[in-house]
Short mmCIF file of C-alpha atoms and ligand atoms in Angstrom, two decimals:
data_model
loop_
_atom_site.label_atom_id
_atom_site.label_comp_id
_atom_site.label_asym_id
_atom_site.label_seq_id
_atom_site.Cartn_x
_atom_site.Cartn_y
_atom_site.Cartn_z
CA MET A 1 87.40 87.86 33.53
CA LYS A 2 84.82 87.67 29.91
CA LEU A 3 86.10 88.12 26.36
CA TYR A 4 83.55 88.55 24.44
CA SER A 5 85.26 87.35 21.31
CA TYR A 6 84.68 85.71 17.99
CA PHE A 7 87.59 82.62 16.94
CA ARG A 8 88.29 84.71 13.09
CA SER A 9 88.91 88.14 14.79
CA SER A 10 92.75 88.94 15.18
CA ALA A 11 91.54 91.72 17.67
CA ALA A 12 89.89 89.13 19.97
CA TYR A 13 92.70 86.97 18.79
CA ARG A 14 95.48 89.31 20.18
CA VAL A 15 93.79 89.67 23.68
CA ARG A 16 94.05 86.26 23.33
CA ILE A 17 96.75 86.06 23.57
CA ALA A 18 97.59 88.94 25.98
CA LEU A 19 95.76 87.04 28.85
CA ASN A 20 98.05 83.91 28.19
CA LEU A 21 100.68 85.19 28.71
CA LYS A 22 99.95 86.53 31.33
CA GLY A 23 97.73 83.37 32.99
CA ILE A 24 94.58 84.75 32.88
CA ALA A 25 91.81 83.11 32.57
CA TYR A 26 89.17 83.67 31.43
CA GLU A 27 85.52 82.85 29.66
CA THR A 28 85.15 83.30 26.37
CA VAL A 29 81.56 84.59 25.40
CA SER A 30 81.67 84.29 21.25
CA VAL A 31 79.62 86.98 19.19
CA HIS A 32 79.28 85.28 15.62
CA LEU A 33 80.19 88.58 12.57
CA VAL A 34 78.92 86.52 9.88
CA LYS A 35 75.27 84.45 10.75
CA ASP A 36 72.32 86.80 10.26
CA GLY A 37 74.46 89.87 9.11
CA GLY A 38 76.20 90.41 12.28
CA HIS A 39 75.38 89.59 16.06
CA ASN A 40 77.26 92.11 17.30
CA LYS A 41 74.09 94.30 15.61
CA ARG A 42 72.31 93.38 19.01
CA PRO A 43 70.46 95.33 21.01
CA GLU A 44 72.59 93.10 24.14
CA PHE A 45 75.87 92.83 22.35
CA ARG A 46 75.45 97.08 21.44
CA ALA A 47 74.70 97.31 24.99
CA VAL A 48 77.69 96.31 26.08
CA ASN A 49 80.34 97.47 23.16
CA PRO A 50 78.18 100.93 21.22
CA GLN A 51 81.07 100.30 18.80
CA MET A 52 79.38 96.65 18.44
CA ARG A 53 83.06 94.79 17.85
CA VAL A 54 84.90 92.04 19.54
CA PRO A 55 86.96 92.02 21.26
CA ALA A 56 85.24 93.48 25.22
CA LEU A 57 86.45 92.70 28.26
CA VAL A 58 85.05 92.42 31.22
CA THR A 59 87.17 93.05 34.54
CA ALA A 60 87.29 91.20 37.54
CA ALA A 61 85.68 94.96 38.74
CA GLY A 62 82.76 94.83 36.39
CA ASP A 63 84.28 97.01 33.58
CA VAL A 64 84.33 96.77 30.32
CA LEU A 65 86.39 97.32 28.37
CA ILE A 66 87.04 98.46 24.07
CA GLN A 67 89.57 98.27 21.69
CA SER A 68 92.01 95.05 21.76
CA LEU A 69 95.38 97.28 22.44
CA ALA A 70 93.85 99.79 25.43
CA ILE A 71 92.73 96.34 27.11
CA ILE A 72 96.38 94.80 26.46
CA GLU A 73 97.89 97.95 28.31
CA TYR A 74 95.54 97.43 30.96
CA LEU A 75 96.25 93.63 31.62
CA ASP A 76 100.00 94.39 31.32
CA GLU A 77 99.61 97.28 34.19
CA THR A 78 97.59 95.08 36.62
CA HIS A 79 99.33 92.00 35.84
CA PRO A 80 103.06 93.47 34.97
CA GLU A 81 105.03 89.51 34.58
CA PRO A 82 105.62 89.01 30.92
CA PRO A 83 105.87 92.64 30.85
CA LEU A 84 104.74 93.21 26.97
CA LEU A 85 106.59 96.47 26.75
CA PRO A 86 110.27 97.09 27.17
CA ARG A 87 111.39 99.19 29.99
CA ASP A 88 113.39 101.37 28.35
CA PRO A 89 111.54 104.47 26.24
CA THR A 90 112.57 104.05 23.00
CA ALA A 91 112.37 100.42 22.73
CA ARG A 92 108.88 100.89 24.10
CA ALA A 93 108.28 103.12 21.75
CA LYS A 94 109.46 100.50 18.79
CA VAL A 95 107.32 98.41 19.76
CA ARG A 96 104.39 99.87 19.42
CA ALA A 97 105.21 101.41 16.61
CA LEU A 98 105.37 97.71 15.14
CA ALA A 99 101.80 97.31 17.01
CA ASP A 100 100.63 100.25 15.78
CA LEU A 101 101.29 99.70 12.05
CA ILE A 102 99.34 96.34 11.82
CA ALA A 103 96.15 97.74 14.45
CA CYS A 104 96.02 101.07 13.40
CA ASP A 105 96.98 100.42 9.55
CA ILE A 106 96.53 97.42 7.88
CA HIS A 107 93.47 96.06 10.07
CA PRO A 108 90.79 99.01 9.43
CA LEU A 109 91.12 98.42 5.49
CA ASN A 110 90.41 95.22 5.78
CA ASN A 111 88.36 94.46 9.32
CA THR A 112 84.51 93.36 8.20
CA SER A 113 82.28 96.41 8.18
CA PRO A 114 84.86 98.77 5.28
CA LEU A 115 84.94 94.79 3.46
CA ARG A 116 80.78 94.92 3.29
CA TYR A 117 81.07 98.21 2.41
CA LEU A 118 82.77 98.20 -0.70
CA LYS A 119 80.67 95.33 -1.52
CA ASN A 120 77.11 97.31 -0.36
CA GLU A 121 77.34 100.85 -0.70
CA MET A 122 79.62 100.63 -3.20
CA GLY A 123 78.93 97.85 -5.05
CA GLN A 124 82.05 96.16 -6.11
CA PRO A 125 82.90 93.03 -7.05
CA GLN A 126 84.36 90.12 -4.74
CA SER A 127 88.27 90.38 -7.07
CA ALA A 128 87.73 94.11 -6.67
CA ILE A 129 88.07 93.13 -3.06
CA ASP A 130 89.68 90.89 -2.73
CA ALA A 131 92.45 93.13 -4.46
CA TRP A 132 91.89 95.85 -1.96
CA TYR A 133 92.10 93.23 0.60
CA HIS A 134 95.30 92.06 -0.56
CA HIS A 135 97.19 95.35 -1.19
CA TRP A 136 96.38 96.68 1.83
CA ILE A 137 98.33 93.33 3.93
CA ILE A 138 101.24 93.91 0.70
CA THR A 139 101.79 97.08 2.01
CA GLY A 140 101.96 97.28 5.36
CA PHE A 141 104.24 93.67 5.60
CA GLU A 142 106.39 95.32 2.79
CA ALA A 143 107.40 97.72 5.58
CA LEU A 144 106.39 95.26 8.43
CA GLU A 145 108.87 93.28 6.62
CA ALA A 146 111.62 96.39 6.98
CA LEU A 147 111.80 96.73 10.27
CA ILE A 148 111.73 93.83 12.00
CA GLU A 149 115.34 91.76 12.85
CA PRO A 150 113.67 88.50 14.09
CA GLU A 151 115.84 87.57 17.74
CA PRO A 152 113.60 85.23 17.06
CA TYR A 153 110.51 87.72 17.93
CA ALA A 154 109.76 90.49 16.45
CA TYR A 155 111.98 93.54 18.70
CA GLY A 156 114.75 90.98 20.08
CA THR A 157 114.70 88.19 22.76
CA ARG A 158 111.40 88.42 24.47
CA VAL A 159 107.84 87.97 23.50
CA SER A 160 106.14 91.68 23.14
CA LEU A 161 102.83 93.90 21.97
CA ALA A 162 104.76 92.84 18.83
CA ASP A 163 104.45 89.27 17.71
CA VAL A 164 100.44 89.64 19.86
CA CYS A 165 99.97 92.28 16.91
CA VAL A 166 101.89 89.81 13.87
CA VAL A 167 100.43 86.41 14.42
CA PRO A 168 96.72 87.62 14.14
CA GLN A 169 97.19 90.16 11.26
CA VAL A 170 99.52 86.66 9.43
CA ALA A 171 97.24 84.60 10.41
CA ASN A 172 93.98 87.04 8.59
CA ALA A 173 96.36 87.14 5.64
CA ARG A 174 96.54 82.99 5.31
CA ARG A 175 92.83 82.42 5.72
CA LEU A 176 92.84 85.01 2.38
CA LYS A 177 95.62 84.04 0.56
CA VAL A 178 97.72 86.73 0.36
CA PRO A 179 101.22 85.03 -1.29
CA LEU A 180 103.74 85.57 1.69
CA ASP A 181 107.31 84.32 0.60
CA LYS A 182 108.17 88.45 -0.11
CA PHE A 183 107.96 87.80 3.98
CA PRO A 184 110.06 85.16 5.56
CA LYS A 185 110.92 87.71 8.83
CA ILE A 186 107.45 87.95 9.51
CA VAL A 187 106.61 84.00 8.65
CA GLY A 188 109.86 83.76 11.28
CA VAL A 189 108.53 85.50 14.37
CA GLU A 190 105.11 83.71 13.40
CA GLN A 191 106.61 80.34 13.77
CA ALA A 192 108.64 81.22 16.64
CA ALA A 193 105.30 83.42 18.48
CA LEU A 194 103.29 80.14 18.20
CA ALA A 195 105.46 77.88 18.67
CA LEU A 196 104.55 78.85 22.43
CA ALA A 197 101.51 77.47 24.06
CA ALA A 198 99.92 80.94 24.42
CA PHE A 199 100.49 81.73 21.35
CA ASP A 200 98.73 78.48 20.00
CA ARG A 201 96.05 78.03 22.25
CA ALA A 202 95.02 81.07 21.74
CA ARG A 203 94.65 80.28 17.50
CA PRO A 204 91.40 80.61 15.90
CA GLU A 205 91.20 77.16 15.31
CA ASN A 206 92.03 76.22 19.31
CA GLN A 207 88.55 78.60 19.70
CA PRO A 208 84.94 77.15 21.41
CA ASP A 209 82.81 78.31 18.58
CA ALA A 210 85.33 77.86 16.01
CA GLU A 211 84.13 76.54 13.25
N1 GSH B 1 90.66 98.48 17.08
C1 GSH B 1 89.46 97.46 17.22
C2 GSH B 1 88.94 97.40 16.04
C3 GSH B 1 87.57 95.93 16.66
C4 GSH B 1 87.67 94.97 14.90
O1 GSH B 1 87.21 95.97 14.55
N2 GSH B 1 87.16 93.72 15.22
C5 GSH B 1 86.20 93.37 14.59
C6 GSH B 1 86.52 92.02 14.54
S1 GSH B 1 88.36 91.66 13.81
C7 GSH B 1 84.91 93.53 14.79
O2 GSH B 1 84.49 92.96 15.56
N3 GSH B 1 84.83 93.77 13.47
C8 GSH B 1 83.19 93.79 12.95
C9 GSH B 1 82.28 94.60 12.22
O3 GSH B 1 83.41 95.19 11.17
O4 GSH B 1 80.55 94.71 12.42
C10 GSH B 1 90.53 96.31 18.40
O5 GSH B 1 91.67 96.36 18.12
O6 GSH B 1 89.74 96.21 19.33
#
């Protein structure tokens, strides 16, 4: 498989973790999201993903899949071990809710495109953009902190899709210097997950395109 990725992309980080957990070998194709206004805007990448975002996964059959959660569910369905969603429907809904809280409600507000829009089209100073970023991470993390019960992972004793989303979002928060002292449970989940090789190998600093 081939993964269009960028070392700092938290959505690509989720897919890297899932590929590693499943033991799937893949080739990284780096798409620099910052240089020259973003190499993701180039026609050659637009031809891969019309949304011009990473990740995009080219499967062994040559299909191009986009959207990290759709890709991860595809990987979970085609490579069932270890499962990233529990079997019980209630537990599945709870794990998906933790993942969606991050992927649908925190991450889109703090992504490169909206931040650039705040700066360039809305004329906001960097201080306002930083305040926006911190605000949406902190309100999201307050809910997440109340919902998780590290045992030691975000949902029980097995790694799940929830951990796959938590770890990259915490990495983003750390990079943007969001204080995490109010979130001991989230940090506990991060630490338990990063102790696993599949998570550690997926870290931004361990990627071939790391800067
Ligand atoms: N919902 C998408 C989000 C993908 C996404 O926004 N990726 C970011 C990097 S984390 C990106 O490519 N941003 C480029 C841009 O916004 O121009 C997913 O989960 O895959």
